[in-house]
């Protein structure tokens, strides 16, 4: 069997003396969309940040393409073409849309720059219309598109998306999820997605994990988890956002 692109093995992460992750196992195969769902404070973002080396896991391992990256500094992990669109977007508000995309471009791939910008503009036409505007002047949805676009400029082998639909209108969320599905389908992009909108995330994902209090309590295909009564009552009742 082919080895997973990303394998998180029995990872424990602490903030000081507080254990945020209690021995987590997740994996993402090449060409897969994997989602991690759970309530606020379950440890989802901590896992995402641990993969990127900030904070580093206290025990267990994070392996990417067969390489142990657990103790690697964050900038070296980024060089392996793991790109992150973090929670809260974190674009450069004083720079234009175009300059933000430049910041995301990988230094090794300058020759692809024009082609990559074109690709991002095709995916998110709003960014093309707004390319000369400052990041801070964009709407929340446009900032989220820019954050994902900036991550894609690095030509990642694995895209980490942390809460891409947080605080966005349903229509904009839908556009973002459609774009993720399209990238996965047309480019085979592997995506690891942390998302509070469990319904949208599980519909999109090939496989999913449920996290409660720093532990993975359930896993399965997106469809299996959508149909699971426990998942339904905990995360899917009260309407599909």
PDB file of C-alpha atoms in Angstrom:
ATOM      1  CA  UNK A   1       0.000   0.000   0.000  1.00  0.00           C
ATOM      2  CA  UNK A   2       1.250   3.493  -0.805  1.00  0.00           C
ATOM      3  CA  UNK A   3       2.382   5.393   2.242  1.00  0.00           C
ATOM      4  CA  UNK A   4       0.278   8.386   3.285  1.00  0.00           C
ATOM      5  CA  UNK A   5       1.382  11.868   2.242  1.00  0.00           C
ATOM      6  CA  UNK A   6       0.931  13.039   5.844  1.00  0.00           C
ATOM      7  CA  UNK A   7       0.929  10.787   8.870  1.00  0.00           C
ATOM      8  CA  UNK A   8       0.403  12.137  12.379  1.00  0.00           C
ATOM      9  CA  UNK A   9       1.266   9.393  14.827  1.00  0.00           C
ATOM     10  CA  UNK A  10       0.297   9.445  18.526  1.00  0.00           C
ATOM     11  CA  UNK A  11       1.007  13.179  18.802  1.00  0.00           C
ATOM     12  CA  UNK A  12       0.819  14.951  22.142  1.00  0.00           C
ATOM     13  CA  UNK A  13       1.050  18.739  22.215  1.00  0.00           C
ATOM     14  CA  UNK A  14       1.171  20.937  25.284  1.00  0.00           C
ATOM     15  CA  UNK A  15       0.806  24.643  25.991  1.00  0.00           C
ATOM     16  CA  UNK A  16       2.934  24.920  29.127  1.00  0.00           C
ATOM     17  CA  UNK A  17       1.511  22.217  31.417  1.00  0.00           C
ATOM     18  CA  UNK A  18      -1.819  21.990  29.643  1.00  0.00           C
ATOM     19  CA  UNK A  19      -2.189  19.050  27.319  1.00  0.00           C
ATOM     20  CA  UNK A  20      -3.970  20.213  24.160  1.00  0.00           C
ATOM     21  CA  UNK A  21      -3.588  17.002  22.118  1.00  0.00           C
ATOM     22  CA  UNK A  22      -3.627  13.627  23.828  1.00  0.00           C
ATOM     23  CA  UNK A  23      -2.133  11.148  21.387  1.00  0.00           C
ATOM     24  CA  UNK A  24      -3.645  11.943  18.001  1.00  0.00           C
ATOM     25  CA  UNK A  25      -3.433   9.764  14.879  1.00  0.00           C
ATOM     26  CA  UNK A  26      -4.554  11.164  11.524  1.00  0.00           C
ATOM     27  CA  UNK A  27      -3.403  10.681   7.972  1.00  0.00           C
ATOM     28  CA  UNK A  28      -3.957  12.205   4.569  1.00  0.00           C
ATOM     29  CA  UNK A  29      -3.194  10.335   1.362  1.00  0.00           C
ATOM     30  CA  UNK A  30      -2.084  11.818  -1.927  1.00  0.00           C
ATOM     31  CA  UNK A  31      -5.030  13.439  -3.742  1.00  0.00           C
ATOM     32  CA  UNK A  32      -7.357  13.235  -0.745  1.00  0.00           C
ATOM     33  CA  UNK A  33      -9.455  15.837   1.046  1.00  0.00           C
ATOM     34  CA  UNK A  34      -9.464  14.957   4.737  1.00  0.00           C
ATOM     35  CA  UNK A  35     -11.442  16.978   7.254  1.00  0.00           C
ATOM     36  CA  UNK A  36     -11.211  17.311  11.002  1.00  0.00           C
ATOM     37  CA  UNK A  37     -14.402  18.418  12.715  1.00  0.00           C
ATOM     38  CA  UNK A  38     -15.153  19.137  16.354  1.00  0.00           C
ATOM     39  CA  UNK A  39     -16.475  21.770  18.721  1.00  0.00           C
ATOM     40  CA  UNK A  40     -14.656  24.994  19.508  1.00  0.00           C
ATOM     41  CA  UNK A  41     -11.607  24.327  21.666  1.00  0.00           C
ATOM     42  CA  UNK A  42     -11.412  20.623  20.742  1.00  0.00           C
ATOM     43  CA  UNK A  43      -7.799  21.022  19.605  1.00  0.00           C
ATOM     44  CA  UNK A  44      -8.336  21.184  15.836  1.00  0.00           C
ATOM     45  CA  UNK A  45      -6.258  24.327  15.241  1.00  0.00           C
ATOM     46  CA  UNK A  46      -3.591  23.051  17.634  1.00  0.00           C
ATOM     47  CA  UNK A  47      -3.195  19.949  15.475  1.00  0.00           C
ATOM     48  CA  UNK A  48      -2.939  22.103  12.358  1.00  0.00           C
ATOM     49  CA  UNK A  49      -0.259  24.263  13.995  1.00  0.00           C
ATOM     50  CA  UNK A  50       1.622  21.218  15.328  1.00  0.00           C
ATOM     51  CA  UNK A  51       1.898  19.874  11.762  1.00  0.00           C
ATOM     52  CA  UNK A  52       3.613  23.172  10.892  1.00  0.00           C
ATOM     53  CA  UNK A  53       5.933  22.937  13.898  1.00  0.00           C
ATOM     54  CA  UNK A  54       4.458  25.720  16.017  1.00  0.00           C
ATOM     55  CA  UNK A  55       4.126  24.420  18.708  1.00  0.00           C
ATOM     56  CA  UNK A  56       6.190  21.256  18.215  1.00  0.00           C
ATOM     57  CA  UNK A  57       4.742  17.956  19.374  1.00  0.00           C
ATOM     58  CA  UNK A  58       6.060  16.890  22.765  1.00  0.00           C
ATOM     59  CA  UNK A  59       5.791  13.228  21.782  1.00  0.00           C
ATOM     60  CA  UNK A  60       4.704  11.194  18.788  1.00  0.00           C
ATOM     61  CA  UNK A  61       5.649  12.053  15.220  1.00  0.00           C
ATOM     62  CA  UNK A  62       4.559  14.032  12.169  1.00  0.00           C
ATOM     63  CA  UNK A  63       5.752  12.412   8.935  1.00  0.00           C
ATOM     64  CA  UNK A  64       5.390  14.050   5.519  1.00  0.00           C
ATOM     65  CA  UNK A  65       6.257  12.118   2.342  1.00  0.00           C
ATOM     66  CA  UNK A  66       8.118   9.596   4.471  1.00  0.00           C
ATOM     67  CA  UNK A  67      10.213  12.252   6.252  1.00  0.00           C
ATOM     68  CA  UNK A  68       9.935  12.904   9.957  1.00  0.00           C
ATOM     69  CA  UNK A  69       9.258  16.649  10.271  1.00  0.00           C
ATOM     70  CA  UNK A  70       8.315  16.664  13.973  1.00  0.00           C
ATOM     71  CA  UNK A  71      11.362  18.668  15.077  1.00  0.00           C
ATOM     72  CA  UNK A  72      11.838  20.753  11.940  1.00  0.00           C
ATOM     73  CA  UNK A  73      11.530  24.553  12.134  1.00  0.00           C
ATOM     74  CA  UNK A  74       8.403  25.984  10.526  1.00  0.00           C
ATOM     75  CA  UNK A  75      10.176  27.689   7.599  1.00  0.00           C
ATOM     76  CA  UNK A  76      11.815  24.397   6.618  1.00  0.00           C
ATOM     77  CA  UNK A  77       8.455  22.617   6.767  1.00  0.00           C
ATOM     78  CA  UNK A  78       7.034  25.284   4.422  1.00  0.00           C
ATOM     79  CA  UNK A  79       9.873  24.561   1.980  1.00  0.00           C
ATOM     80  CA  UNK A  80       8.654  20.978   1.697  1.00  0.00           C
ATOM     81  CA  UNK A  81       5.587  22.539   0.064  1.00  0.00           C
ATOM     82  CA  UNK A  82       3.132  22.340   2.920  1.00  0.00           C
ATOM     83  CA  UNK A  83       1.131  25.578   2.709  1.00  0.00           C
ATOM     84  CA  UNK A  84      -1.282  26.847   5.323  1.00  0.00           C
ATOM     85  CA  UNK A  85      -4.212  29.209   5.144  1.00  0.00           C
ATOM     86  CA  UNK A  86      -4.506  29.943   8.873  1.00  0.00           C
ATOM     87  CA  UNK A  87      -7.593  30.642  10.954  1.00  0.00           C
ATOM     88  CA  UNK A  88      -8.499  34.327  10.932  1.00  0.00           C
ATOM     89  CA  UNK A  89      -7.052  34.762   7.406  1.00  0.00           C
ATOM     90  CA  UNK A  90      -3.952  36.793   8.400  1.00  0.00           C
ATOM     91  CA  UNK A  91      -3.324  38.455   5.086  1.00  0.00           C
ATOM     92  CA  UNK A  92      -1.099  41.548   4.827  1.00  0.00           C
ATOM     93  CA  UNK A  93      -3.712  44.323   5.174  1.00  0.00           C
ATOM     94  CA  UNK A  94      -1.543  47.191   3.888  1.00  0.00           C
ATOM     95  CA  UNK A  95      -0.395  45.348   0.781  1.00  0.00           C
ATOM     96  CA  UNK A  96      -2.459  45.048  -2.365  1.00  0.00           C
ATOM     97  CA  UNK A  97      -4.071  41.783  -3.393  1.00  0.00           C
ATOM     98  CA  UNK A  98      -1.352  41.353  -6.017  1.00  0.00           C
ATOM     99  CA  UNK A  99       1.435  41.984  -3.481  1.00  0.00           C
ATOM    100  CA  UNK A 100      -0.126  39.488  -1.068  1.00  0.00           C
ATOM    101  CA  UNK A 101       0.000  36.865  -3.814  1.00  0.00           C
ATOM    102  CA  UNK A 102       3.645  37.779  -4.462  1.00  0.00           C
ATOM    103  CA  UNK A 103       4.396  37.137  -0.787  1.00  0.00           C
ATOM    104  CA  UNK A 104       2.978  33.633  -1.133  1.00  0.00           C
ATOM    105  CA  UNK A 105       4.955  32.737  -4.253  1.00  0.00           C
ATOM    106  CA  UNK A 106       7.688  30.250  -3.540  1.00  0.00           C
ATOM    107  CA  UNK A 107      11.172  31.603  -4.100  1.00  0.00           C
ATOM    108  CA  UNK A 108      12.118  28.599  -6.188  1.00  0.00           C
ATOM    109  CA  UNK A 109       9.177  29.019  -8.527  1.00  0.00           C
ATOM    110  CA  UNK A 110       9.458  32.622  -9.695  1.00  0.00           C
ATOM    111  CA  UNK A 111       9.338  31.437 -13.288  1.00  0.00           C
ATOM    112  CA  UNK A 112       5.778  30.239 -12.724  1.00  0.00           C
ATOM    113  CA  UNK A 113       4.671  33.453 -11.063  1.00  0.00           C
ATOM    114  CA  UNK A 114       2.559  34.902 -13.899  1.00  0.00           C
ATOM    115  CA  UNK A 115       0.990  31.551 -14.635  1.00  0.00           C
ATOM    116  CA  UNK A 116       0.147  30.977 -10.975  1.00  0.00           C
ATOM    117  CA  UNK A 117      -1.444  34.415 -10.562  1.00  0.00           C
ATOM    118  CA  UNK A 118      -3.582  33.660 -13.602  1.00  0.00           C
ATOM    119  CA  UNK A 119      -4.623  30.362 -12.032  1.00  0.00           C
ATOM    120  CA  UNK A 120      -5.651  32.064  -8.774  1.00  0.00           C
ATOM    121  CA  UNK A 121      -7.609  34.742 -10.672  1.00  0.00           C
ATOM    122  CA  UNK A 122      -9.422  32.036 -12.653  1.00  0.00           C
ATOM    123  CA  UNK A 123     -10.324  30.308  -9.386  1.00  0.00           C
ATOM    124  CA  UNK A 124     -11.354  33.529  -7.607  1.00  0.00           C
ATOM    125  CA  UNK A 125     -12.369  36.156 -10.213  1.00  0.00           C
ATOM    126  CA  UNK A 126     -13.131  38.633  -7.383  1.00  0.00           C
ATOM    127  CA  UNK A 127      -9.418  38.827  -6.627  1.00  0.00           C
ATOM    128  CA  UNK A 128      -8.669  39.784 -10.206  1.00  0.00           C
ATOM    129  CA  UNK A 129     -11.165  42.656  -9.991  1.00  0.00           C
ATOM    130  CA  UNK A 130      -9.609  43.751  -6.697  1.00  0.00           C
ATOM    131  CA  UNK A 131      -5.933  43.120  -7.466  1.00  0.00           C
ATOM    132  CA  UNK A 132      -4.861  46.741  -6.927  1.00  0.00           C
ATOM    133  CA  UNK A 133      -6.814  47.144  -3.679  1.00  0.00           C
ATOM    134  CA  UNK A 134      -5.257  46.810  -0.250  1.00  0.00           C
ATOM    135  CA  UNK A 135      -5.960  43.541   1.540  1.00  0.00           C
ATOM    136  CA  UNK A 136      -7.466  45.396   4.479  1.00  0.00           C
ATOM    137  CA  UNK A 137     -10.138  46.949   2.242  1.00  0.00           C
ATOM    138  CA  UNK A 138     -11.530  43.576   1.137  1.00  0.00           C
ATOM    139  CA  UNK A 139     -14.630  41.924   2.565  1.00  0.00           C
ATOM    140  CA  UNK A 140     -14.177  38.905   4.865  1.00  0.00           C
ATOM    141  CA  UNK A 141     -14.957  36.504   2.035  1.00  0.00           C
ATOM    142  CA  UNK A 142     -12.494  38.190  -0.320  1.00  0.00           C
ATOM    143  CA  UNK A 143      -9.818  38.087   2.389  1.00  0.00           C
ATOM    144  CA  UNK A 144     -10.433  34.361   2.785  1.00  0.00           C
ATOM    145  CA  UNK A 145     -10.077  33.872  -0.980  1.00  0.00           C
ATOM    146  CA  UNK A 146      -6.844  35.853  -0.830  1.00  0.00           C
ATOM    147  CA  UNK A 147      -5.530  33.776   2.068  1.00  0.00           C
ATOM    148  CA  UNK A 148      -6.194  30.545   0.137  1.00  0.00           C
ATOM    149  CA  UNK A 149      -4.820  32.090  -3.074  1.00  0.00           C
ATOM    150  CA  UNK A 150      -1.645  33.150  -1.287  1.00  0.00           C
ATOM    151  CA  UNK A 151      -1.163  29.610   0.067  1.00  0.00           C
ATOM    152  CA  UNK A 152      -1.692  28.156  -3.414  1.00  0.00           C
ATOM    153  CA  UNK A 153       1.016  30.416  -4.861  1.00  0.00           C
ATOM    154  CA  UNK A 154       3.562  28.160  -3.136  1.00  0.00           C
ATOM    155  CA  UNK A 155       2.382  25.272  -5.352  1.00  0.00           C
ATOM    156  CA  UNK A 156       1.775  23.109  -2.287  1.00  0.00           C
ATOM    157  CA  UNK A 157       1.745  19.327  -2.227  1.00  0.00           C
ATOM    158  CA  UNK A 158      -0.467  19.626   0.847  1.00  0.00           C
ATOM    159  CA  UNK A 159      -2.797  22.529   1.609  1.00  0.00           C
ATOM    160  CA  UNK A 160      -3.783  23.031   5.246  1.00  0.00           C
ATOM    161  CA  UNK A 161      -6.985  25.037   5.626  1.00  0.00           C
ATOM    162  CA  UNK A 162      -8.001  26.200   9.081  1.00  0.00           C
ATOM    163  CA  UNK A 163     -11.672  27.244   9.369  1.00  0.00           C
ATOM    164  CA  UNK A 164     -12.013  28.624   5.825  1.00  0.00           C
ATOM    165  CA  UNK A 165     -15.738  29.381   6.201  1.00  0.00           C
ATOM    166  CA  UNK A 166     -15.588  30.987   9.657  1.00  0.00           C
ATOM    167  CA  UNK A 167     -17.724  34.134   9.827  1.00  0.00           C
ATOM    168  CA  UNK A 168     -18.591  34.104   6.120  1.00  0.00           C
ATOM    169  CA  UNK A 169     -22.003  34.388   4.485  1.00  0.00           C
ATOM    170  CA  UNK A 170     -23.324  30.994   3.283  1.00  0.00           C
ATOM    171  CA  UNK A 171     -23.004  31.956  -0.374  1.00  0.00           C
ATOM    172  CA  UNK A 172     -19.331  32.909   0.019  1.00  0.00           C
ATOM    173  CA  UNK A 173     -18.636  29.736   2.039  1.00  0.00           C
ATOM    174  CA  UNK A 174     -20.145  27.740  -0.784  1.00  0.00           C
ATOM    175  CA  UNK A 175     -17.833  29.437  -3.315  1.00  0.00           C
ATOM    176  CA  UNK A 176     -14.823  28.610  -1.156  1.00  0.00           C
ATOM    177  CA  UNK A 177     -15.823  24.945  -0.780  1.00  0.00           C
ATOM    178  CA  UNK A 178     -16.498  24.710  -4.523  1.00  0.00           C
ATOM    179  CA  UNK A 179     -13.023  26.095  -5.236  1.00  0.00           C
ATOM    180  CA  UNK A 180     -11.427  23.528  -2.888  1.00  0.00           C
ATOM    181  CA  UNK A 181     -13.327  20.684  -4.583  1.00  0.00           C
ATOM    182  CA  UNK A 182     -12.262  21.987  -8.001  1.00  0.00           C
ATOM    183  CA  UNK A 183      -8.575  22.152  -7.038  1.00  0.00           C
ATOM    184  CA  UNK A 184      -8.726  18.635  -5.705  1.00  0.00           C
ATOM    185  CA  UNK A 185     -10.464  17.329  -8.807  1.00  0.00           C
ATOM    186  CA  UNK A 186      -8.501  19.122 -11.509  1.00  0.00           C
ATOM    187  CA  UNK A 187      -5.043  19.281  -9.906  1.00  0.00           C
ATOM    188  CA  UNK A 188      -5.214  16.364  -7.481  1.00  0.00           C
ATOM    189  CA  UNK A 189      -4.370  18.757  -4.647  1.00  0.00           C
ATOM    190  CA  UNK A 190      -4.258  17.076  -1.226  1.00  0.00           C
ATOM    191  CA  UNK A 191      -6.146  19.090   1.380  1.00  0.00           C
ATOM    192  CA  UNK A 192      -6.323  18.798   5.161  1.00  0.00           C
ATOM    193  CA  UNK A 193      -9.259  20.863   6.333  1.00  0.00           C
ATOM    194  CA  UNK A 194     -10.246  21.958   9.833  1.00  0.00           C
ATOM    195  CA  UNK A 195     -13.803  23.244   9.767  1.00  0.00           C
ATOM    196  CA  UNK A 196     -16.661  24.043  12.140  1.00  0.00           C
ATOM    197  CA  UNK A 197     -19.263  23.717   9.420  1.00  0.00           C
ATOM    198  CA  UNK A 198     -19.314  19.932   9.748  1.00  0.00           C
ATOM    199  CA  UNK A 199     -21.999  19.397   7.129  1.00  0.00           C
ATOM    200  CA  UNK A 200     -20.149  21.239   4.336  1.00  0.00           C
ATOM    201  CA  UNK A 201     -16.789  19.771   5.340  1.00  0.00           C
ATOM    202  CA  UNK A 202     -17.974  16.151   5.428  1.00  0.00           C
ATOM    203  CA  UNK A 203     -19.795  16.517   2.116  1.00  0.00           C
ATOM    204  CA  UNK A 204     -16.573  17.769   0.579  1.00  0.00           C
ATOM    205  CA  UNK A 205     -14.154  15.320   2.202  1.00  0.00           C
ATOM    206  CA  UNK A 206     -13.159  11.818   1.184  1.00  0.00           C
ATOM    207  CA  UNK A 207     -12.501  11.005   4.843  1.00  0.00           C
ATOM    208  CA  UNK A 208     -13.037  12.696   8.158  1.00  0.00           C
ATOM    209  CA  UNK A 209     -12.058  12.614  11.807  1.00  0.00           C
ATOM    210  CA  UNK A 210     -14.003  13.868  14.823  1.00  0.00           C
ATOM    211  CA  UNK A 211     -12.021  15.480  17.623  1.00  0.00           C
ATOM    212  CA  UNK A 212     -13.213  15.922  21.206  1.00  0.00           C
ATOM    213  CA  UNK A 213     -10.985  17.406  23.929  1.00  0.00           C
ATOM    214  CA  UNK A 214      -7.722  16.773  22.092  1.00  0.00           C
ATOM    215  CA  UNK A 215      -8.557  13.194  21.113  1.00  0.00           C
ATOM    216  CA  UNK A 216      -9.817  11.677  17.864  1.00  0.00           C
ATOM    217  CA  UNK A 217     -13.020   9.900  18.866  1.00  0.00           C
ATOM    218  CA  UNK A 218     -14.318   8.806  15.452  1.00  0.00           C
ATOM    219  CA  UNK A 219     -13.175   8.436  11.893  1.00  0.00           C
ATOM    220  CA  UNK A 220     -14.631   7.276   8.609  1.00  0.00           C
ATOM    221  CA  UNK A 221     -15.457   8.365   5.096  1.00  0.00           C
ATOM    222  CA  UNK A 222     -17.220  11.711   4.756  1.00  0.00           C
ATOM    223  CA  UNK A 223     -20.445   9.868   3.920  1.00  0.00           C
ATOM    224  CA  UNK A 224     -20.169   7.487   6.894  1.00  0.00           C
ATOM    225  CA  UNK A 225     -19.688  10.341   9.321  1.00  0.00           C
ATOM    226  CA  UNK A 226     -22.550  12.332   7.764  1.00  0.00           C
ATOM    227  CA  UNK A 227     -24.831   9.344   8.335  1.00  0.00           C
ATOM    228  CA  UNK A 228     -23.565   8.587  11.864  1.00  0.00           C
ATOM    229  CA  UNK A 229     -26.288   9.364  14.453  1.00  0.00           C
ATOM    230  CA  UNK A 230     -23.783  10.591  17.065  1.00  0.00           C
ATOM    231  CA  UNK A 231     -22.155  12.955  14.592  1.00  0.00           C
ATOM    232  CA  UNK A 232     -25.563  14.111  13.418  1.00  0.00           C
ATOM    233  CA  UNK A 233     -26.801  14.964  16.883  1.00  0.00           C
ATOM    234  CA  UNK A 234     -23.551  16.617  17.998  1.00  0.00           C
ATOM    235  CA  UNK A 235     -22.588  18.558  14.854  1.00  0.00           C
ATOM    236  CA  UNK A 236     -25.319  18.479  12.232  1.00  0.00           C
ATOM    237  CA  UNK A 237     -28.552  19.188  14.045  1.00  0.00           C
ATOM    238  CA  UNK A 238     -29.975  22.669  13.922  1.00  0.00           C
ATOM    239  CA  UNK A 239     -29.751  23.134  10.201  1.00  0.00           C
ATOM    240  CA  UNK A 240     -27.034  22.995   7.592  1.00  0.00           C
ATOM    241  CA  UNK A 241     -25.232  26.312   7.705  1.00  0.00           C
TER     242      UNK A 241
END
